[in-house]
GROMACS .gro file of C-alpha atoms in nm:
model
  473
    1MET     CA    1  -4.043   1.006  -0.912
    2ALA     CA    2  -4.164   1.358  -0.998
    3GLU     CA    3  -4.524   1.236  -1.017
    4ILE     CA    4  -4.498   1.078  -0.670
    5ILE     CA    5  -4.361   1.402  -0.529
    6GLU     CA    6  -4.642   1.600  -0.694
    7ARG     CA    7  -4.903   1.370  -0.540
    8GLY     CA    8  -4.734   1.412  -0.203
    9VAL     CA    9  -4.749   1.791  -0.235
   10GLN     CA   10  -5.118   1.779  -0.328
   11SER     CA   11  -5.200   1.554  -0.033
   12ALA     CA   12  -5.010   1.788   0.199
   13ILE     CA   13  -5.209   2.086   0.067
   14GLU     CA   14  -5.533   1.896   0.130
   15LEU     CA   15  -5.422   1.815   0.486
   16GLU     CA   16  -5.342   2.180   0.547
   17GLU     CA   17  -5.684   2.287   0.420
   18LYS     CA   18  -5.851   2.035   0.655
   19GLY     CA   19  -5.664   2.183   0.954
   20GLN     CA   20  -5.428   1.888   1.005
   21ILE     CA   21  -5.124   2.116   1.036
   22ARG     CA   22  -4.882   1.866   1.190
   23GLU     CA   23  -4.945   1.597   0.926
   24ALA     CA   24  -4.929   1.858   0.648
   25TYR     CA   25  -4.598   1.996   0.777
   26PHE     CA   26  -4.422   1.660   0.782
   27THR     CA   27  -4.572   1.565   0.444
   28PHE     CA   28  -4.431   1.887   0.293
   29LEU     CA   29  -4.098   1.812   0.461
   30ASN     CA   30  -4.082   1.456   0.322
   31SER     CA   31  -4.175   1.575  -0.027
   32SER     CA   32  -3.904   1.842  -0.021
   33GLN     CA   33  -3.644   1.587   0.092
   34SER     CA   34  -3.747   1.353  -0.190
   35ALA     CA   35  -3.715   1.638  -0.442
   36ILE     CA   36  -3.367   1.726  -0.314
   37THR     CA   37  -3.263   1.360  -0.337
   38SER     CA   38  -3.383   1.344  -0.698
   39LEU     CA   39  -3.196   1.666  -0.783
   40GLN     CA   40  -2.872   1.502  -0.668
   41GLU     CA   41  -2.886   1.269  -0.969
   42ILE     CA   42  -2.659   1.493  -1.175
   43LYS     CA   43  -2.325   1.436  -1.344
   44PHE     CA   44  -2.058   1.694  -1.421
   45VAL     CA   45  -1.777   1.691  -1.679
   46ARG     CA   46  -1.536   1.956  -1.552
   47SER     CA   47  -1.760   2.262  -1.502
   48SER     CA   48  -2.042   2.153  -1.734
   49ILE     CA   49  -2.346   1.940  -1.655
   50VAL     CA   50  -2.344   1.616  -1.854
   51THR     CA   51  -2.668   1.460  -1.726
   52SER     CA   52  -2.949   1.663  -1.573
   53PRO     CA   53  -3.207   1.514  -1.335
   54ARG     CA   54  -3.520   1.387  -1.500
   55GLN     CA   55  -3.810   1.634  -1.496
   56TYR     CA   56  -3.606   1.879  -1.292
   57PRO     CA   57  -3.848   2.175  -1.359
   58ILE     CA   58  -4.126   1.980  -1.186
   59LEU     CA   59  -3.891   1.893  -0.900
   60LEU     CA   60  -3.793   2.258  -0.856
   61ASP     CA   61  -4.158   2.373  -0.860
   62SER     CA   62  -4.253   2.109  -0.603
   63LEU     CA   63  -3.959   2.208  -0.384
   64LYS     CA   64  -4.055   2.578  -0.401
   65THR     CA   65  -4.417   2.494  -0.314
   66CYS     CA   66  -4.311   2.282  -0.016
   67LEU     CA   67  -4.078   2.550   0.118
   68ALA     CA   68  -4.344   2.820   0.079
   69HIS     CA   69  -4.603   2.615   0.269
   70ILE     CA   70  -4.351   2.517   0.537
   71GLU     CA   71  -4.265   2.884   0.590
   72SER     CA   72  -4.635   2.973   0.603
   73ILE     CA   73  -4.706   2.701   0.860
   74ILE     CA   74  -4.415   2.808   1.081
   75GLU     CA   75  -4.506   3.178   1.066
   76SER     CA   76  -4.878   3.129   1.130
   77ASN     CA   77  -4.861   2.859   1.397
   78SER     CA   78  -4.544   2.937   1.592
   79SER     CA   79  -4.589   3.116   1.922
   80VAL     CA   80  -4.226   3.220   1.929
   81ILE     CA   81  -4.253   3.418   1.609
   82GLN     CA   82  -4.580   3.579   1.713
   83LYS     CA   83  -4.426   3.706   2.039
   84ALA     CA   84  -4.118   3.838   1.866
   85SER     CA   85  -4.038   4.204   1.911
   86PRO     CA   86  -4.157   4.431   1.632
   87PRO     CA   87  -3.897   4.563   1.389
   88PRO     CA   88  -3.735   4.897   1.474
   89LEU     CA   89  -3.906   5.208   1.350
   90PRO     CA   90  -3.753   5.379   1.051
   91PRO     CA   91  -3.581   5.716   1.102
   92LYS     CA   92  -3.778   6.035   1.084
   93PRO     CA   93  -3.844   6.174   0.740
   94SER     CA   94  -3.641   6.484   0.820
   95ARG     CA   95  -3.323   6.275   0.855
   96ILE     CA   96  -3.366   6.094   0.527
   97LYS     CA   97  -3.191   6.246   0.233
   98PRO     CA   98  -3.410   6.190  -0.066
   99THR     CA   99  -3.229   6.030  -0.352
  100VAL     CA  100  -3.359   6.122  -0.690
  101PRO     CA  101  -3.280   5.860  -0.952
  102PRO     CA  102  -3.120   5.995  -1.269
  103ARG     CA  103  -3.359   6.051  -1.551
  104PRO     CA  104  -3.294   5.805  -1.833
  105PRO     CA  105  -3.196   5.960  -2.166
  106PRO     CA  106  -3.477   5.986  -2.418
  107PRO     CA  107  -3.482   5.689  -2.653
  108PRO     CA  108  -3.399   5.755  -3.018
  109PRO     CA  109  -3.696   5.775  -3.251
  110PRO     CA  110  -3.765   5.424  -3.382
  111ARG     CA  111  -3.796   5.348  -3.747
  112GLN     CA  112  -4.134   5.285  -3.902
  113ALA     CA  113  -4.052   4.920  -3.973
  114GLU     CA  114  -3.946   4.860  -3.615
  115LEU     CA  115  -4.271   5.014  -3.489
  116GLN     CA  116  -4.470   4.781  -3.708
  117ASP     CA  117  -4.279   4.465  -3.607
  118ASN     CA  118  -4.231   4.534  -3.236
  119SER     CA  119  -4.527   4.754  -3.156
  120THR     CA  120  -4.637   4.549  -2.857
  121SER     CA  121  -4.290   4.497  -2.702
  122SER     CA  122  -4.187   4.862  -2.743
  123SER     CA  123  -4.503   4.990  -2.578
  124ILE     CA  124  -4.392   4.840  -2.249
  125TYR     CA  125  -4.110   5.095  -2.213
  126GLN     CA  126  -4.295   5.405  -2.334
  127GLN     CA  127  -4.467   5.478  -2.000
  128PRO     CA  128  -4.251   5.495  -1.684
  129LEU     CA  129  -4.356   5.257  -1.411
  130PRO     CA  130  -4.480   5.411  -1.084
  131ILE     CA  131  -4.264   5.378  -0.775
  132ASN     CA  132  -4.307   5.067  -0.556
  133VAL     CA  133  -4.517   4.897  -0.822
  134SER     CA  134  -4.366   4.587  -0.986
  135PRO     CA  135  -4.548   4.479  -1.300
  136PRO     CA  136  -4.622   4.108  -1.337
  137PRO     CA  137  -4.382   3.914  -1.559
  138ARG     CA  138  -4.499   3.921  -1.915
  139ILE     CA  139  -4.393   3.702  -2.203
  140PRO     CA  140  -4.330   3.882  -2.533
  141PRO     CA  141  -4.572   3.812  -2.815
  142PRO     CA  142  -4.517   3.492  -3.010
  143ASP     CA  143  -4.443   3.674  -3.336
  144SER     CA  144  -4.152   3.871  -3.190
  145ILE     CA  145  -4.005   3.562  -3.022
  146LEU     CA  146  -4.020   3.360  -3.341
  147GLN     CA  147  -3.854   3.644  -3.532
  148GLN     CA  148  -3.578   3.659  -3.272
  149LEU     CA  149  -3.527   3.284  -3.290
  150ASP     CA  150  -3.502   3.299  -3.668
  151HIS     CA  151  -3.228   3.562  -3.637
  152GLN     CA  152  -3.049   3.359  -3.368
  153ASP     CA  153  -3.048   3.026  -3.553
  154ASN     CA  154  -2.694   3.087  -3.674
  155SER     CA  155  -2.567   3.181  -3.327
  156ILE     CA  156  -2.701   2.887  -3.127
  157VAL     CA  157  -2.368   2.701  -3.139
  158SER     CA  158  -2.051   2.908  -3.106
  159ILE     CA  159  -1.782   2.659  -3.208
  160VAL     CA  160  -1.418   2.744  -3.148
  161PRO     CA  161  -1.220   2.720  -3.476
  162GLU     CA  162  -1.011   2.409  -3.527
  163GLY     CA  163  -0.669   2.428  -3.367
  164GLN     CA  164  -0.769   2.712  -3.134
  165VAL     CA  165  -0.876   2.723  -2.771
  166ASP     CA  166  -1.080   2.960  -2.561
  167PRO     CA  167  -0.825   3.196  -2.396
  168ASN     CA  168  -1.090   3.347  -2.168
  169TYR     CA  169  -1.154   3.029  -1.967
  170LEU     CA  170  -0.838   2.901  -1.795
  171VAL     CA  171  -0.832   2.618  -1.543
  172PRO     CA  172  -0.547   2.454  -1.346
  173ALA     CA  173  -0.384   2.159  -1.516
  174GLN     CA  174  -0.496   1.820  -1.387
  175THR     CA  175  -0.217   1.669  -1.179
  176ASN     CA  176  -0.384   1.356  -1.044
  177ALA     CA  177  -0.433   1.028  -1.226
  178GLY     CA  178  -0.793   0.973  -1.117
  179ASP     CA  179  -1.090   0.896  -1.337
  180SER     CA  180  -1.265   1.224  -1.255
  181LEU     CA  181  -1.272   1.485  -1.529
  182THR     CA  182  -1.380   1.765  -1.295
  183VAL     CA  183  -1.180   2.082  -1.337
  184PRO     CA  184  -0.958   2.124  -1.029
  185SER     CA  185  -1.006   2.446  -0.836
  186PRO     CA  186  -0.706   2.678  -0.787
  187ASN     CA  187  -0.768   2.664  -0.410
  188HIS     CA  188  -0.709   2.289  -0.406
  189HIS     CA  189  -0.350   2.319  -0.530
  190THR     CA  190  -0.086   2.386  -0.269
  191THR     CA  191   0.217   2.294  -0.483
  192ASP     CA  192   0.401   2.512  -0.728
  193HIS     CA  193   0.443   2.471  -1.104
  194VAL     CA  194   0.072   2.400  -1.169
  195PRO     CA  195  -0.004   2.615  -1.475
  196LEU     CA  196  -0.338   2.751  -1.586
  197ILE     CA  197  -0.430   2.603  -1.923
  198PRO     CA  198  -0.727   2.666  -2.154
  199THR     CA  199  -1.009   2.418  -2.153
  200PRO     CA  200  -1.045   2.192  -2.458
  201PRO     CA  201  -1.254   2.341  -2.743
  202LEU     CA  202  -1.502   2.053  -2.720
  203LEU     CA  203  -1.564   2.127  -2.353
  204THR     CA  204  -1.611   2.497  -2.428
  205THR     CA  205  -1.866   2.410  -2.695
  206HIS     CA  206  -2.041   2.171  -2.454
  207ARG     CA  207  -2.064   2.445  -2.191
  208GLN     CA  208  -2.216   2.693  -2.439
  209LEU     CA  209  -2.467   2.437  -2.565
  210GLN     CA  210  -2.568   2.348  -2.210
  211GLN     CA  211  -2.631   2.714  -2.130
  212LYS     CA  212  -2.836   2.757  -2.447
  213LEU     CA  213  -3.039   2.446  -2.362
  214SER     CA  214  -3.115   2.576  -2.013
  215ASP     CA  215  -3.237   2.909  -2.155
  216LEU     CA  216  -3.464   2.740  -2.408
  217GLU     CA  217  -3.611   2.504  -2.148
  218GLU     CA  218  -3.688   2.800  -1.923
  219LYS     CA  219  -3.864   2.983  -2.206
  220LEU     CA  220  -4.057   2.667  -2.295
  221GLN     CA  221  -4.173   2.636  -1.935
  222GLN     CA  222  -4.294   2.998  -1.939
  223CYS     CA  223  -4.487   2.939  -2.260
  224ARG     CA  224  -4.656   2.630  -2.119
  225ALA     CA  225  -4.750   2.821  -1.805
  226GLN     CA  226  -4.905   3.092  -2.022
  227GLN     CA  227  -5.087   2.827  -2.222
  228LYS     CA  228  -5.245   2.688  -1.904
  229ASP     CA  229  -5.360   3.036  -1.804
  230ASN     CA  230  -5.533   3.096  -2.138
  231SER     CA  231  -5.885   2.963  -2.150
  232SER     CA  232  -5.904   2.964  -2.529
  233PRO     CA  233  -5.650   2.788  -2.754
  234ASP     CA  234  -5.383   3.008  -2.914
  235GLU     CA  235  -5.235   2.889  -3.243
  236GLN     CA  236  -4.939   3.126  -3.229
  237LEU     CA  237  -4.849   3.009  -2.879
  238ASP     CA  238  -4.872   2.646  -2.993
  239GLN     CA  239  -4.646   2.725  -3.287
  240MET     CA  240  -4.395   2.889  -3.055
  241ILE     CA  241  -4.396   2.588  -2.820
  242SER     CA  242  -4.338   2.346  -3.108
  243HIS     CA  243  -4.052   2.563  -3.234
  244TYR     CA  244  -3.893   2.561  -2.888
  245MET     CA  245  -3.927   2.184  -2.864
  246GLN     CA  246  -3.763   2.139  -3.205
  247LEU     CA  247  -3.467   2.357  -3.103
  248ILE     CA  248  -3.430   2.173  -2.772
  249ALA     CA  249  -3.429   1.835  -2.949
  250GLU     CA  250  -3.159   1.955  -3.193
  251ILE     CA  251  -2.939   2.091  -2.915
  252ARG     CA  252  -2.975   1.771  -2.712
  253THR     CA  253  -2.869   1.566  -3.014
  254THR     CA  254  -2.565   1.789  -3.063
  255LEU     CA  255  -2.483   1.768  -2.692
  256ASN     CA  256  -2.485   1.388  -2.703
  257GLY     CA  257  -2.249   1.392  -3.001
  258VAL     CA  258  -2.010   1.637  -2.834
  259ARG     CA  259  -2.020   1.438  -2.511
  260THR     CA  260  -1.941   1.113  -2.693
  261ILE     CA  261  -1.646   1.264  -2.878
  262TYR     CA  262  -1.508   1.432  -2.567
  263MET     CA  263  -1.537   1.124  -2.346
  264SER     CA  264  -1.373   0.902  -2.608
  265ALA     CA  265  -1.088   1.154  -2.643
  266ALA     CA  266  -1.048   1.199  -2.267
  267THR     CA  267  -1.035   0.827  -2.184
  268ILE     CA  268  -0.745   0.697  -2.394
  269PRO     CA  269  -0.691   0.338  -2.278
  270SER     CA  270  -0.318   0.318  -2.357
  271VAL     CA  271  -0.022   0.523  -2.480
  272LEU     CA  272  -0.011   0.286  -2.777
  273GLN     CA  273  -0.283   0.504  -2.930
  274PHE     CA  274  -0.006   0.754  -3.016
  275GLN     CA  275   0.273   0.692  -3.263
  276PRO     CA  276   0.626   0.694  -3.113
  277VAL     CA  277   0.723   0.991  -3.331
  278ILE     CA  278   0.428   1.195  -3.204
  279MET     CA  279   0.503   1.107  -2.842
  280ALA     CA  280   0.872   1.199  -2.880
  281TYR     CA  281   0.788   1.524  -3.058
  282GLN     CA  282   0.535   1.639  -2.797
  283VAL     CA  283   0.759   1.555  -2.501
  284THR     CA  284   1.048   1.732  -2.675
  285LEU     CA  285   0.841   2.050  -2.699
  286ILE     CA  286   0.772   2.034  -2.325
  287GLU     CA  287   1.132   1.963  -2.234
  288ALA     CA  288   1.261   2.239  -2.463
  289THR     CA  289   1.025   2.491  -2.303
  290ILE     CA  290   1.134   2.392  -1.952
  291PHE     CA  291   1.505   2.396  -2.044
  292ASN     CA  292   1.490   2.736  -2.217
  293ALA     CA  293   1.318   2.887  -1.912
  294ILE     CA  294   1.617   2.805  -1.686
  295PRO     CA  295   1.857   3.101  -1.658
  296PRO     CA  296   2.220   2.984  -1.666
  297MET     CA  297   2.294   3.168  -1.341
  298ALA     CA  298   2.036   2.943  -1.172
  299LEU     CA  299   2.301   2.668  -1.172
  300LEU     CA  300   2.507   2.877  -0.928
  301GLU     CA  301   2.208   2.949  -0.703
  302HIS     CA  302   2.071   2.593  -0.695
  303SER     CA  303   2.145   2.374  -0.394
  304SER     CA  304   1.973   2.110  -0.184
  305ARG     CA  305   1.889   2.365   0.085
  306HIS     CA  306   1.785   2.642  -0.155
  307PRO     CA  307   1.661   2.478  -0.477
  308HIS     CA  308   1.592   2.699  -0.774
  309PRO     CA  309   1.226   2.669  -0.888
  310ARG     CA  310   1.313   2.646  -1.259
  311ILE     CA  311   1.556   2.361  -1.202
  312VAL     CA  312   1.307   2.192  -0.968
  313ALA     CA  313   1.046   2.212  -1.245
  314SER     CA  314   1.281   2.028  -1.483
  315THR     CA  315   1.372   1.755  -1.233
  316ASP     CA  316   1.008   1.714  -1.131
  317PHE     CA  317   0.898   1.659  -1.490
  318PHE     CA  318   1.191   1.417  -1.541
  319ASN     CA  319   1.082   1.209  -1.240
  320TYR     CA  320   0.714   1.237  -1.336
  321PHE     CA  321   0.777   1.111  -1.689
  322THR     CA  322   0.991   0.825  -1.555
  323ARG     CA  323   0.712   0.715  -1.321
  324CYS     CA  324   0.458   0.737  -1.604
  325ILE     CA  325   0.666   0.497  -1.812
  326GLU     CA  326   0.697   0.253  -1.521
  327HIS     CA  327   0.324   0.273  -1.453
  328SER     CA  328   0.231   0.212  -1.816
  329ILE     CA  329   0.449  -0.101  -1.828
  330LEU     CA  330   0.343  -0.244  -1.491
  331LEU     CA  331  -0.029  -0.178  -1.537
  332PRO     CA  332  -0.109  -0.470  -1.776
  333GLN     CA  333  -0.118  -0.818  -1.628
  334GLU     CA  334  -0.005  -1.014  -1.934
  335ALA     CA  335   0.367  -1.041  -2.013
  336SER     CA  336   0.303  -0.997  -2.386
  337SER     CA  337   0.122  -0.667  -2.327
  338ARG     CA  338   0.403  -0.542  -2.107
  339ALA     CA  339   0.658  -0.640  -2.372
  340GLN     CA  340   0.462  -0.445  -2.630
  341LEU     CA  341   0.487  -0.134  -2.412
  342VAL     CA  342   0.861  -0.188  -2.354
  343HIS     CA  343   0.908  -0.213  -2.729
  344TYR     CA  344   0.704   0.107  -2.772
  345TRP     CA  345   0.913   0.310  -2.525
  346ILE     CA  346   1.234   0.191  -2.689
  347LYS     CA  347   1.101   0.332  -3.017
  348VAL     CA  348   1.019   0.660  -2.843
  349ALA     CA  349   1.373   0.674  -2.704
  350SER     CA  350   1.516   0.623  -3.054
  351CYS     CA  351   1.297   0.905  -3.185
  352CYS     CA  352   1.420   1.129  -2.901
  353LEU     CA  353   1.777   1.059  -3.008
  354ASP     CA  354   1.686   1.150  -3.366
  355VAL     CA  355   1.556   1.492  -3.254
  356SER     CA  356   1.851   1.542  -3.012
  357ASN     CA  357   1.636   1.529  -2.697
  358TYR     CA  358   1.886   1.378  -2.454
  359GLN     CA  359   1.685   1.479  -2.145
  360THR     CA  360   1.386   1.258  -2.235
  361LEU     CA  361   1.621   0.989  -2.368
  362LYS     CA  362   1.784   0.966  -2.026
  363ALA     CA  363   1.440   0.953  -1.858
  364ILE     CA  364   1.322   0.660  -2.075
  365VAL     CA  365   1.646   0.465  -2.030
  366SER     CA  366   1.631   0.522  -1.654
  367ALA     CA  367   1.270   0.403  -1.639
  368LEU     CA  368   1.345   0.084  -1.834
  369ASN     CA  369   1.642   0.009  -1.604
  370THR     CA  370   1.451   0.045  -1.276
  371PRO     CA  371   1.424  -0.274  -1.062
  372PRO     CA  372   1.041  -0.305  -1.098
  373VAL     CA  373   1.081  -0.325  -1.477
  374GLN     CA  374   1.406  -0.520  -1.492
  375ARG     CA  375   1.272  -0.805  -1.277
  376LEU     CA  376   1.001  -0.888  -1.535
  377LYS     CA  377   1.183  -1.186  -1.686
  378ARG     CA  378   0.894  -1.318  -1.894
  379THR     CA  379   0.824  -0.969  -2.026
  380TRP     CA  380   1.181  -0.920  -2.149
  381ALA     CA  381   1.165  -1.264  -2.310
  382TYR     CA  382   0.887  -1.133  -2.540
  383VAL     CA  383   1.082  -0.816  -2.639
  384PRO     CA  384   1.231  -0.847  -2.991
  385ARG     CA  385   1.607  -0.889  -3.004
  386LYS     CA  386   1.643  -0.587  -3.228
  387SER     CA  387   1.470  -0.367  -2.971
  388ALA     CA  388   1.674  -0.518  -2.687
  389SER     CA  389   2.001  -0.449  -2.870
  390ARG     CA  390   1.881  -0.096  -2.948
  391LEU     CA  391   1.813  -0.040  -2.579
  392GLU     CA  392   2.161  -0.163  -2.490
  393SER     CA  393   2.317   0.091  -2.727
  394LEU     CA  394   2.103   0.373  -2.587
  395ASP     CA  395   2.185   0.265  -2.232
  396GLU     CA  396   2.554   0.266  -2.316
  397LEU     CA  397   2.520   0.615  -2.468
  398MET     CA  398   2.358   0.764  -2.155
  399SER     CA  399   2.565   0.560  -1.908
  400GLU     CA  400   2.703   0.740  -1.603
  401ALA     CA  401   3.036   0.557  -1.634
  402ASN     CA  402   3.343   0.783  -1.642
  403ASN     CA  403   3.131   1.094  -1.583
  404TYR     CA  404   2.900   1.037  -1.885
  405GLU     CA  405   3.197   0.981  -2.116
  406ASN     CA  406   2.997   0.841  -2.411
  407TYR     CA  407   2.734   1.113  -2.389
  408ARG     CA  408   2.997   1.388  -2.375
  409GLU     CA  409   3.179   1.242  -2.676
  410THR     CA  410   2.853   1.232  -2.873
  411LEU     CA  411   2.770   1.589  -2.777
  412GLY     CA  412   3.127   1.708  -2.845
  413THR     CA  413   3.383   1.902  -2.646
  414GLU     CA  414   3.412   2.280  -2.636
  415ASN     CA  415   3.455   2.445  -2.979
  416SER     CA  416   3.453   2.105  -3.149
  417LEU     CA  417   3.278   2.042  -3.478
  418GLN     CA  418   3.022   1.809  -3.318
  419LEU     CA  419   2.929   2.066  -3.054
  420LEU     CA  420   2.895   2.338  -3.316
  421GLU     CA  421   2.658   2.112  -3.512
  422HIS     CA  422   2.444   2.067  -3.201
  423TYR     CA  423   2.438   2.446  -3.155
  424ALA     CA  424   2.307   2.485  -3.509
  425LYS     CA  425   2.008   2.251  -3.461
  426PRO     CA  426   1.740   2.221  -3.190
  427THR     CA  427   1.894   2.028  -2.901
  428VAL     CA  428   1.775   1.953  -2.549
  429PRO     CA  429   2.085   1.844  -2.353
  430PHE     CA  430   2.077   1.640  -2.035
  431LEU     CA  431   2.053   1.889  -1.749
  432GLY     CA  432   2.211   1.649  -1.500
  433THR     CA  433   2.559   1.695  -1.650
  434PHE     CA  434   2.541   2.074  -1.604
  435ILE     CA  435   2.432   2.038  -1.240
  436HIS     CA  436   2.702   1.776  -1.180
  437ASP     CA  437   2.980   1.990  -1.332
  438ILE     CA  438   2.877   2.308  -1.152
  439THR     CA  439   2.856   2.127  -0.816
  440TYR     CA  440   3.217   2.007  -0.838
  441LEU     CA  441   3.348   2.329  -0.990
  442LEU     CA  442   3.193   2.537  -0.711
  443ALA     CA  443   3.365   2.314  -0.455
  444ALA     CA  444   3.699   2.372  -0.632
  445TYR     CA  445   3.629   2.744  -0.678
  446LYS     CA  446   3.660   2.810  -0.306
  447LYS     CA  447   4.033   2.734  -0.327
  448SER     CA  448   4.087   2.964  -0.626
  449GLY     CA  449   4.149   3.335  -0.605
  450TYR     CA  450   3.851   3.454  -0.808
  451GLU     CA  451   3.608   3.694  -0.645
  452HIS     CA  452   3.292   3.569  -0.820
  453PRO     CA  453   3.215   3.210  -0.931
  454GLN     CA  454   3.121   3.316  -1.284
  455ASP     CA  455   3.471   3.460  -1.330
  456GLU     CA  456   3.631   3.116  -1.301
  457PRO     CA  457   3.709   2.995  -1.659
  458ARG     CA  458   3.569   2.643  -1.624
  459ILE     CA  459   3.244   2.764  -1.461
  460GLN     CA  460   3.216   3.031  -1.727
  461SER     CA  461   3.258   2.764  -1.997
  462VAL     CA  462   2.971   2.553  -1.854
  463LEU     CA  463   2.740   2.856  -1.830
  464SER     CA  464   2.833   2.962  -2.184
  465THR     CA  465   2.761   2.613  -2.320
  466MET     CA  466   2.416   2.608  -2.160
  467SER     CA  467   2.343   2.957  -2.291
  468ARG     CA  468   2.445   2.854  -2.645
  469PHE     CA  469   2.205   2.559  -2.635
  470GLN     CA  470   1.921   2.786  -2.523
  471LYS     CA  471   1.987   3.032  -2.805
  472GLY     CA  472   1.971   2.757  -3.067
  473PRO     CA  473   1.686   2.726  -3.318
   0.00000   0.00000   0.00000
């Protein structure tokens, strides 16, 4: 495609030289549109370019040439521009306050070894350039570039250490379930509770490698342009070009490896890739963080008309996790595959009970008892009896009957031995019981003689229990 565009540009230049301005103009215009169309063949992974257009330097050069000739044709053949009013005259010299640029500090005396190695490059800065004179771009000598590349070989790839992330590049967390891996912009989020999280280390490495590759390709293009200008062959320039090409090939190989690893890690086909213990542990960390961030007094401020944002964050994650479980079960078409996922989530629920995460336990049990999942008769026929009986016991534990009687007995009453044991170990209680108790106690508080709700003994007991759980290990 790049060769066709180049031929089109050459034919347009020939038409312009022959005086066929109209044909040359539209030929330049068609070539520029073809170059723009070819430059659109690009793929992004978050904020990094995964696939660049083929021969994009040639496309950019052709596009610049077309635009320059189009501008020249319009300026030289347009009667409107020729009749345009001249620009305003500058102010008189007497009104201009001359600005004297500050004199740069004298450079330190270079060492003898530096003078010998970089004699040519340092001579550029010894004489000040005259005003209004811009020197032509000059490429440093091949020897100095090769020496710099040898010193930079160890810094081409800046890999983030294992287990660490780049704290300087934060992006909003992805909240949609689409296939796109593009980093969402902060302006696109209108809802609350969307945190800024660091990008994965692999993506950070990919971005740094892509930037390094772009710099090397630009330098290689400059060297080739200088090689075309030289009439005689230059061995040092050829050596520099071959060194650039070797570095570019190595970086492209590394980029392909990083891209393969990242895409395979970012496109997990099923939750079955994770062990139930790992899933329960990770969700417990999230639930514990959300629960500990809720101040106990937020229970008194929360209502349907004025919801507290910390409590809304907990309920939103509860509903989100429940919908994720339903979606994972309903997505496969085969009953055996669905039964395998039901069996998996029952194992996760058992692991949540082992780590005393009653919030996630209630979410899993609620998801498995929703009508879209319960109506799958053939799916439940494939579920092992042991898992089905285990689910019945967990459902009975988190049942809402008699105001969560079984759950409250398992957790223990106030100052009981069971409750003290839960205080001594990491526990994530079910937040719904606290909201339920406070709602009814606030309704009864209006008939009492206490001035403030937190002074009522039963409300104070609920707030104290929640505070004790948050202060646990």
